[in-house]
Short mmCIF file of N, CA and C in Angstrom, two decimals:
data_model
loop_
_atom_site.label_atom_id
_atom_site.label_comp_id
_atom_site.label_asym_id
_atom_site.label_seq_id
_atom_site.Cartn_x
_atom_site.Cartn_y
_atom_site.Cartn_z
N UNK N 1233 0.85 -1.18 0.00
CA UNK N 1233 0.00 0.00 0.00
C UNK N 1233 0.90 1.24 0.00
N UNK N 1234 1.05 2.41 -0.96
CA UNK N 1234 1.31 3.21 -1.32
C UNK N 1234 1.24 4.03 0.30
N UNK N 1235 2.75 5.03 0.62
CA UNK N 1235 2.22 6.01 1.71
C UNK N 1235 3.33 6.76 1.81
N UNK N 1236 2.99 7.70 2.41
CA UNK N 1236 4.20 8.68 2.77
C UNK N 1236 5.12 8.31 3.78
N UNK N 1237 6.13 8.28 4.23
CA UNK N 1237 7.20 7.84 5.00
C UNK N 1237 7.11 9.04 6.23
N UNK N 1238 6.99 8.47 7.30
CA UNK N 1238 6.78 9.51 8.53
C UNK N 1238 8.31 9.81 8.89
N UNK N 1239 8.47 10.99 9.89
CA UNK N 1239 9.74 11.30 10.65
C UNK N 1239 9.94 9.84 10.94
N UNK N 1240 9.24 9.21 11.76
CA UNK N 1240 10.00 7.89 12.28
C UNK N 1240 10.20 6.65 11.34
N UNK N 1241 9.85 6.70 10.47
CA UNK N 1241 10.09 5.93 9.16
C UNK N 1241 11.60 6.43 8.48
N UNK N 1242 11.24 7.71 8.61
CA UNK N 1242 12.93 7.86 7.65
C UNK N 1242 14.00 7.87 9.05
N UNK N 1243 13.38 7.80 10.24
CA UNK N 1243 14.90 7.79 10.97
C UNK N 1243 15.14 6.21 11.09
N UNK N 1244 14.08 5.73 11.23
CA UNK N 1244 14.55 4.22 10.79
C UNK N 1244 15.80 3.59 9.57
N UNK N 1245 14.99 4.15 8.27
CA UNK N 1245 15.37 4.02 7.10
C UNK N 1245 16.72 4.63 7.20
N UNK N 1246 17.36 5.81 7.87
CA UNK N 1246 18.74 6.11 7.94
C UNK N 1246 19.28 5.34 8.95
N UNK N 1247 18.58 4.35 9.95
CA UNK N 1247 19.66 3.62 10.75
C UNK N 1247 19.97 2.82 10.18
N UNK N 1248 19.42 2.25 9.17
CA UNK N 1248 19.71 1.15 8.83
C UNK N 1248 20.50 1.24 7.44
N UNK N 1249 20.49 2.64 6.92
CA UNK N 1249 20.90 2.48 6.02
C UNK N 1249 21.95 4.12 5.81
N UNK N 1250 23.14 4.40 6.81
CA UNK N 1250 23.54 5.47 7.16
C UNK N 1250 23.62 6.20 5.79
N UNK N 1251 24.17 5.79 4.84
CA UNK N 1251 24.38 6.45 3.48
C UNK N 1251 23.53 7.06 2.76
N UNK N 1252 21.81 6.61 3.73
CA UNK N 1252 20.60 7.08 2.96
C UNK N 1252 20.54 8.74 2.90
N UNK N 1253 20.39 9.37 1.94
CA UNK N 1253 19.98 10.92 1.82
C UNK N 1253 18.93 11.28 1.03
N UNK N 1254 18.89 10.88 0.11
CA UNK N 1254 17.27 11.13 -0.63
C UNK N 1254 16.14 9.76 0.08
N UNK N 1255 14.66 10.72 -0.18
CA UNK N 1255 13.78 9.56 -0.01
C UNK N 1255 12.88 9.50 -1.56
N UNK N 1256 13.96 9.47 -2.14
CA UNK N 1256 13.68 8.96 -3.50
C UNK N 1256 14.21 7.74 -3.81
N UNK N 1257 13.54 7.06 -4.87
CA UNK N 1257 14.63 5.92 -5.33
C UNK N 1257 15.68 6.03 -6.10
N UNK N 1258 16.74 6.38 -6.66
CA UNK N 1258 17.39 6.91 -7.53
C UNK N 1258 17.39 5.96 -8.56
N UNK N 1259 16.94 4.89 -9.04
CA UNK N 1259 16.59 4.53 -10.15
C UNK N 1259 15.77 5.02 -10.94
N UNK N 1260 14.55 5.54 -10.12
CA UNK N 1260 13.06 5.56 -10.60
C UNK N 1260 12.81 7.03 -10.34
N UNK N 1261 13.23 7.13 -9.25
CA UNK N 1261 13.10 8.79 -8.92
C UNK N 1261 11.75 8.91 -8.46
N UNK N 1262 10.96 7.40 -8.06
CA UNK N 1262 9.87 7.82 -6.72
C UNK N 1262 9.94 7.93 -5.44
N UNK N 1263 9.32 8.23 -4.88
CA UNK N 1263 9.54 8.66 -3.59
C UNK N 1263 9.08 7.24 -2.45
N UNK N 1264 9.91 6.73 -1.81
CA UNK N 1264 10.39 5.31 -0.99
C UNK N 1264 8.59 5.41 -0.44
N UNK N 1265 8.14 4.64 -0.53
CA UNK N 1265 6.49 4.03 0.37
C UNK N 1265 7.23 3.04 1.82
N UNK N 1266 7.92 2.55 1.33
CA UNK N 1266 8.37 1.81 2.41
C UNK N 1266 9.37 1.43 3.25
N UNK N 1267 10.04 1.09 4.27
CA UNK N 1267 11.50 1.03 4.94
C UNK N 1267 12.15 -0.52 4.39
N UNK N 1268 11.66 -1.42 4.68
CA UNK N 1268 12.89 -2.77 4.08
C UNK N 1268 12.88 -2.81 2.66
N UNK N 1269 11.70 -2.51 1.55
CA UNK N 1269 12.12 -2.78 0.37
C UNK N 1269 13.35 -2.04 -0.60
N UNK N 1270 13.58 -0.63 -0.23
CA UNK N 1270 14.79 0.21 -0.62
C UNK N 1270 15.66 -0.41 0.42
N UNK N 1271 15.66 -0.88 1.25
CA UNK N 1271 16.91 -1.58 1.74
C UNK N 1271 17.53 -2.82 1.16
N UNK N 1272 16.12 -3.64 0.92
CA UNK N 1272 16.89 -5.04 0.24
C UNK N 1272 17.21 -4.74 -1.37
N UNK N 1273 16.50 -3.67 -2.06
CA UNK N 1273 16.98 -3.15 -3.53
C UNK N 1273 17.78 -2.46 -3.86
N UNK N 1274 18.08 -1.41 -3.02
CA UNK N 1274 18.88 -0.22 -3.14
C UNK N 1274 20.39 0.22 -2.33
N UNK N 1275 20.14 -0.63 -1.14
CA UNK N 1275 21.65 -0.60 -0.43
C UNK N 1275 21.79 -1.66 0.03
N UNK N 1276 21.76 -2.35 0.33
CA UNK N 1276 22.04 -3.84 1.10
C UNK N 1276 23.21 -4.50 -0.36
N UNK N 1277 23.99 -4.75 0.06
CA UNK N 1277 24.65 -5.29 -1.50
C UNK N 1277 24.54 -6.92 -1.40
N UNK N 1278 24.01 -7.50 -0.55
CA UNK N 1278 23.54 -8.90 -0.84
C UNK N 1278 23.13 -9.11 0.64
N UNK N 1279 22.15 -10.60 0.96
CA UNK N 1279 21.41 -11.05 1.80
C UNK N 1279 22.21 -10.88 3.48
N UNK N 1280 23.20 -11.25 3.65
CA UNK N 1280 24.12 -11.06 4.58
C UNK N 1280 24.37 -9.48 5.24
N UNK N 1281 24.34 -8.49 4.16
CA UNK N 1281 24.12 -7.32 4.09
C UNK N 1281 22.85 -6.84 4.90
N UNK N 1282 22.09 -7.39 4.31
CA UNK N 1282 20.63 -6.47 4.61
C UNK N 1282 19.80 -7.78 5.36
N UNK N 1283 20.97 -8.73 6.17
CA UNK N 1283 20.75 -9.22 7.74
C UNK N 1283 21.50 -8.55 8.69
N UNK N 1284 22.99 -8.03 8.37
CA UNK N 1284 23.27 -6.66 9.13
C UNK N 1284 22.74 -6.03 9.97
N UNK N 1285 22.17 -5.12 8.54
CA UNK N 1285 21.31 -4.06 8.40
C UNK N 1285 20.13 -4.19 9.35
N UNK N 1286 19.33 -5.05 9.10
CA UNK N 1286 18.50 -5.07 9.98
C UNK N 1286 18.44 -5.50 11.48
N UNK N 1287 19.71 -6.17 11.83
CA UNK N 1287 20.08 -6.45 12.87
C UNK N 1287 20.25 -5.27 14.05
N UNK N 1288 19.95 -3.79 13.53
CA UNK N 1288 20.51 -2.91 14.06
C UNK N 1288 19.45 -2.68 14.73
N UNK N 1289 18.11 -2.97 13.88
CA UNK N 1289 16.76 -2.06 15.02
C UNK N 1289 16.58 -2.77 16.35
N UNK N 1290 16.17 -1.77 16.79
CA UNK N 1290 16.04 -2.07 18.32
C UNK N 1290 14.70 -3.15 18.41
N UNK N 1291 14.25 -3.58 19.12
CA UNK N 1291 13.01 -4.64 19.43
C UNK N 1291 12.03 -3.50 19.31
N UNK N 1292 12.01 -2.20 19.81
CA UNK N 1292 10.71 -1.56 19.44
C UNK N 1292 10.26 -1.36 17.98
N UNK N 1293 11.38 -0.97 17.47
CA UNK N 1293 11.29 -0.72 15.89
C UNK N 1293 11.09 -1.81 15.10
N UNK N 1294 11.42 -2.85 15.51
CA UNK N 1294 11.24 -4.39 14.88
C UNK N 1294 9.50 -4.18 15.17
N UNK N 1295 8.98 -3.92 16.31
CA UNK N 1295 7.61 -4.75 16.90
C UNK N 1295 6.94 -3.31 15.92
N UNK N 1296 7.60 -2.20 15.53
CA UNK N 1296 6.85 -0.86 14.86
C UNK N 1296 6.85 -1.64 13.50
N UNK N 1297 7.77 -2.18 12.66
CA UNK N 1297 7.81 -2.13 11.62
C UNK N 1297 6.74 -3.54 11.35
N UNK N 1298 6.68 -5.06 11.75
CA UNK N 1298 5.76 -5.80 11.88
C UNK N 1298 4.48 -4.97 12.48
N UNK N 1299 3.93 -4.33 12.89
CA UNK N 1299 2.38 -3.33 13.38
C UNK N 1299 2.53 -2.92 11.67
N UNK N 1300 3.69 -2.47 11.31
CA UNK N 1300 2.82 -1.43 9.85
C UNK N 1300 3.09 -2.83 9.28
N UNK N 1301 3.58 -3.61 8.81
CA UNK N 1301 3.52 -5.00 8.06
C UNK N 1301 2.08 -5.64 8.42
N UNK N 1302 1.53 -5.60 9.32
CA UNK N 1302 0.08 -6.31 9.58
C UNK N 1302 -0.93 -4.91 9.33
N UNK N 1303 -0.97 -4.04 9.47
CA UNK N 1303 -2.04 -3.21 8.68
C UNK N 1303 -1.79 -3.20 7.40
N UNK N 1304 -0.62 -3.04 6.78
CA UNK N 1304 -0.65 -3.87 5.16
C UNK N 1304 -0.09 -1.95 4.84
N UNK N 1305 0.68 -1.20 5.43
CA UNK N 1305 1.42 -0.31 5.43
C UNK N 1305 2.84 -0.35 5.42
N UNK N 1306 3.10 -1.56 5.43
CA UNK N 1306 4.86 -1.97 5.33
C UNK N 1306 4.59 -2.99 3.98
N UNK N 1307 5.27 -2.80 2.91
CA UNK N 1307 5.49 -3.83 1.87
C UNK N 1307 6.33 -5.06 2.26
N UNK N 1308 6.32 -6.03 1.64
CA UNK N 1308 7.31 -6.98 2.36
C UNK N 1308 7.11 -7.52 0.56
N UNK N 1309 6.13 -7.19 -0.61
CA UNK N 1309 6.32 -8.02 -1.52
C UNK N 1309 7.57 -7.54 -2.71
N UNK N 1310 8.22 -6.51 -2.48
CA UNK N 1310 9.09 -5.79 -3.04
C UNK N 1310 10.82 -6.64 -2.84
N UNK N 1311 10.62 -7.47 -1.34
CA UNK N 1311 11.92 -7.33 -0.79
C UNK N 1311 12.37 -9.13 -1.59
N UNK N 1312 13.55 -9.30 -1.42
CA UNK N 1312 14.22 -10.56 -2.25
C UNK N 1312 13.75 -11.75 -1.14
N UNK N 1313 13.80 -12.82 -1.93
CA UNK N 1313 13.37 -14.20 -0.54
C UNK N 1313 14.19 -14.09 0.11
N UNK N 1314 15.49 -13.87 -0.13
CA UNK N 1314 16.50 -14.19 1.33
C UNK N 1314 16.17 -13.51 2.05
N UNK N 1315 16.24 -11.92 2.27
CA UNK N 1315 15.88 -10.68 2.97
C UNK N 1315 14.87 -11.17 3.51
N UNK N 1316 13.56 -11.04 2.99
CA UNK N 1316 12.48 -11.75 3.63
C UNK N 1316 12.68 -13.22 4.62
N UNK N 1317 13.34 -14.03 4.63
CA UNK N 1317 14.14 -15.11 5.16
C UNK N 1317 14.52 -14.48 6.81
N UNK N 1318 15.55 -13.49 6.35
CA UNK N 1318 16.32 -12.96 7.45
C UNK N 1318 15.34 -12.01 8.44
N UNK N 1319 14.88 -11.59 7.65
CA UNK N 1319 13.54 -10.73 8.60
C UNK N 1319 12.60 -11.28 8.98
N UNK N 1320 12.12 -12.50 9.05
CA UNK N 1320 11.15 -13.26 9.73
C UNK N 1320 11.96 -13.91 10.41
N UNK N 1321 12.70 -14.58 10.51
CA UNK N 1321 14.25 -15.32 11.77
C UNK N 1321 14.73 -13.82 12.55
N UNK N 1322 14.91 -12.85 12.32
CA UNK N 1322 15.11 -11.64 13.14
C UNK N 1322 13.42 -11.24 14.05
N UNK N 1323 12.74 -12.10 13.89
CA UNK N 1323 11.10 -11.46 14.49
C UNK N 1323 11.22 -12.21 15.07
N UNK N 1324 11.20 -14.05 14.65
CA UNK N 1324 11.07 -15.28 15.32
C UNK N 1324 12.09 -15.25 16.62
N UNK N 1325 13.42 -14.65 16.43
CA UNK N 1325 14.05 -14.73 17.41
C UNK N 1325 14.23 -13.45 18.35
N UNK N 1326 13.82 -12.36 18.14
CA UNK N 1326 13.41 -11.58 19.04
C UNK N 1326 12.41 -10.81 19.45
N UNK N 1327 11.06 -11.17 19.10
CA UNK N 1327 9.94 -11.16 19.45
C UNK N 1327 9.61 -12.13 19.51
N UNK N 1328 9.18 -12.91 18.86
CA UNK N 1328 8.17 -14.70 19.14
C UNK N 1328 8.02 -15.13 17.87
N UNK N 1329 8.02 -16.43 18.13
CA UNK N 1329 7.52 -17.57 17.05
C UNK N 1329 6.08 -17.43 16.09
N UNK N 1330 5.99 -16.54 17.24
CA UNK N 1330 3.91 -16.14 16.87
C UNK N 1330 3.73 -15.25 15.68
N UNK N 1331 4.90 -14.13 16.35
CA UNK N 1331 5.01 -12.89 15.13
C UNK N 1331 5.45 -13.09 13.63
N UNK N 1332 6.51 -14.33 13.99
CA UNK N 1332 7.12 -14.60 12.45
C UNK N 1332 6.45 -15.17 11.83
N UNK N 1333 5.18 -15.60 12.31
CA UNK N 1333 3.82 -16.71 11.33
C UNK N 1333 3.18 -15.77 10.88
N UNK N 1334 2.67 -14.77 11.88
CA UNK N 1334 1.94 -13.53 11.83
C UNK N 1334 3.10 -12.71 9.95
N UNK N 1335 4.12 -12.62 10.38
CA UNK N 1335 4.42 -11.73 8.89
C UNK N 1335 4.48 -12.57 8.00
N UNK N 1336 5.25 -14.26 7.89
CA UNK N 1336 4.70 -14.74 6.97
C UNK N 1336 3.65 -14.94 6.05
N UNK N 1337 1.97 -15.02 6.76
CA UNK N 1337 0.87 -14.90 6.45
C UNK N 1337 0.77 -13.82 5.52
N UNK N 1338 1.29 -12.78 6.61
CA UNK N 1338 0.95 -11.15 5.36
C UNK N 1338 2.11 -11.21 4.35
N UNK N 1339 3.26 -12.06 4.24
CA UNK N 1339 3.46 -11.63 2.95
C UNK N 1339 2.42 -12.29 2.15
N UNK N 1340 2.41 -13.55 2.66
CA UNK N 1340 1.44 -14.47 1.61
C UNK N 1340 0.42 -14.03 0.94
N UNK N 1341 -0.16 -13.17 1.40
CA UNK N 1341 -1.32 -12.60 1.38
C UNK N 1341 -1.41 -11.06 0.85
N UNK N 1342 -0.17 -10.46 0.93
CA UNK N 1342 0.19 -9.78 1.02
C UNK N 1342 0.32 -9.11 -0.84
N UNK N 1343 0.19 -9.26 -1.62
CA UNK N 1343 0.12 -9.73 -3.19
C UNK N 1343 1.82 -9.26 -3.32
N UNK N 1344 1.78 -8.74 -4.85
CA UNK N 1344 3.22 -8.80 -5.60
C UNK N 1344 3.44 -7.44 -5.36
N UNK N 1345 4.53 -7.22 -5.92
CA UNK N 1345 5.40 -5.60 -5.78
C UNK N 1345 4.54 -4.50 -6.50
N UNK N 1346 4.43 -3.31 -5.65
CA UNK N 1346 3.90 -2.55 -5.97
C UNK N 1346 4.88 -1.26 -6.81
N UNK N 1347 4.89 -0.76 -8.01
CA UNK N 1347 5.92 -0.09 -8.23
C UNK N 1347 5.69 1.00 -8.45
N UNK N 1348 3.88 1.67 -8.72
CA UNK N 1348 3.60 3.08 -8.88
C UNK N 1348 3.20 3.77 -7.40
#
């Protein structure tokens, strides 16, 4: 679902991704809807990378970013299987077993990449 990126969305999006300065895509030159999919496309330079990367948020920001992943305000269908891999094993193991079924479901469900 298409949205604007809040203050706490882009301070996310720069922890995880210090080099970030535009909230554009610089391929496309739209403006980012979401925090992990410009991470696993745009800076992460492979899966290991952008398990890093995400290794950095704190448990609140993990439990913020799964809340917008279950209202269907976080994309998850944009991001590569591994990434997606690493970010449900980063939920499973520091929030619960419950949560990582919980985002699995919504990707499932969740349809294909949104690009306008």
């Amino acid at each position: 679902m298409p949205r604007e990126l809040t203050e706490k969305d882009i301070g996310i999006l720069k922890k995880l991704v210090p080099e970030f300065e535009e909230t554009a895509c610089p391929g496309s030159g739209h403006m980012f809807q979401s925090i992990l999919p410009p991470v696993s496309n745009h800076f992460a330079t492979d899966g290991k990378d952008f398990a890093e990367r995400i290794a950095r948020l704190s448990d609140d920001e993990l439990q913020y970013l799964t809340g917008l992943i279950f209202t269907g305000d976080e994309s998850l269908g944009c991001i590569a299987e591994e990434d997606l891999d690493s970010f449900i094993l980063l939920v499973k193991e520091r929030l619960s077993p419950e949560e990582a079924k919980k985002v699995l479901n919504a990707y499932a469900v969740g349809g294909t990449c949104e690009l306008d």
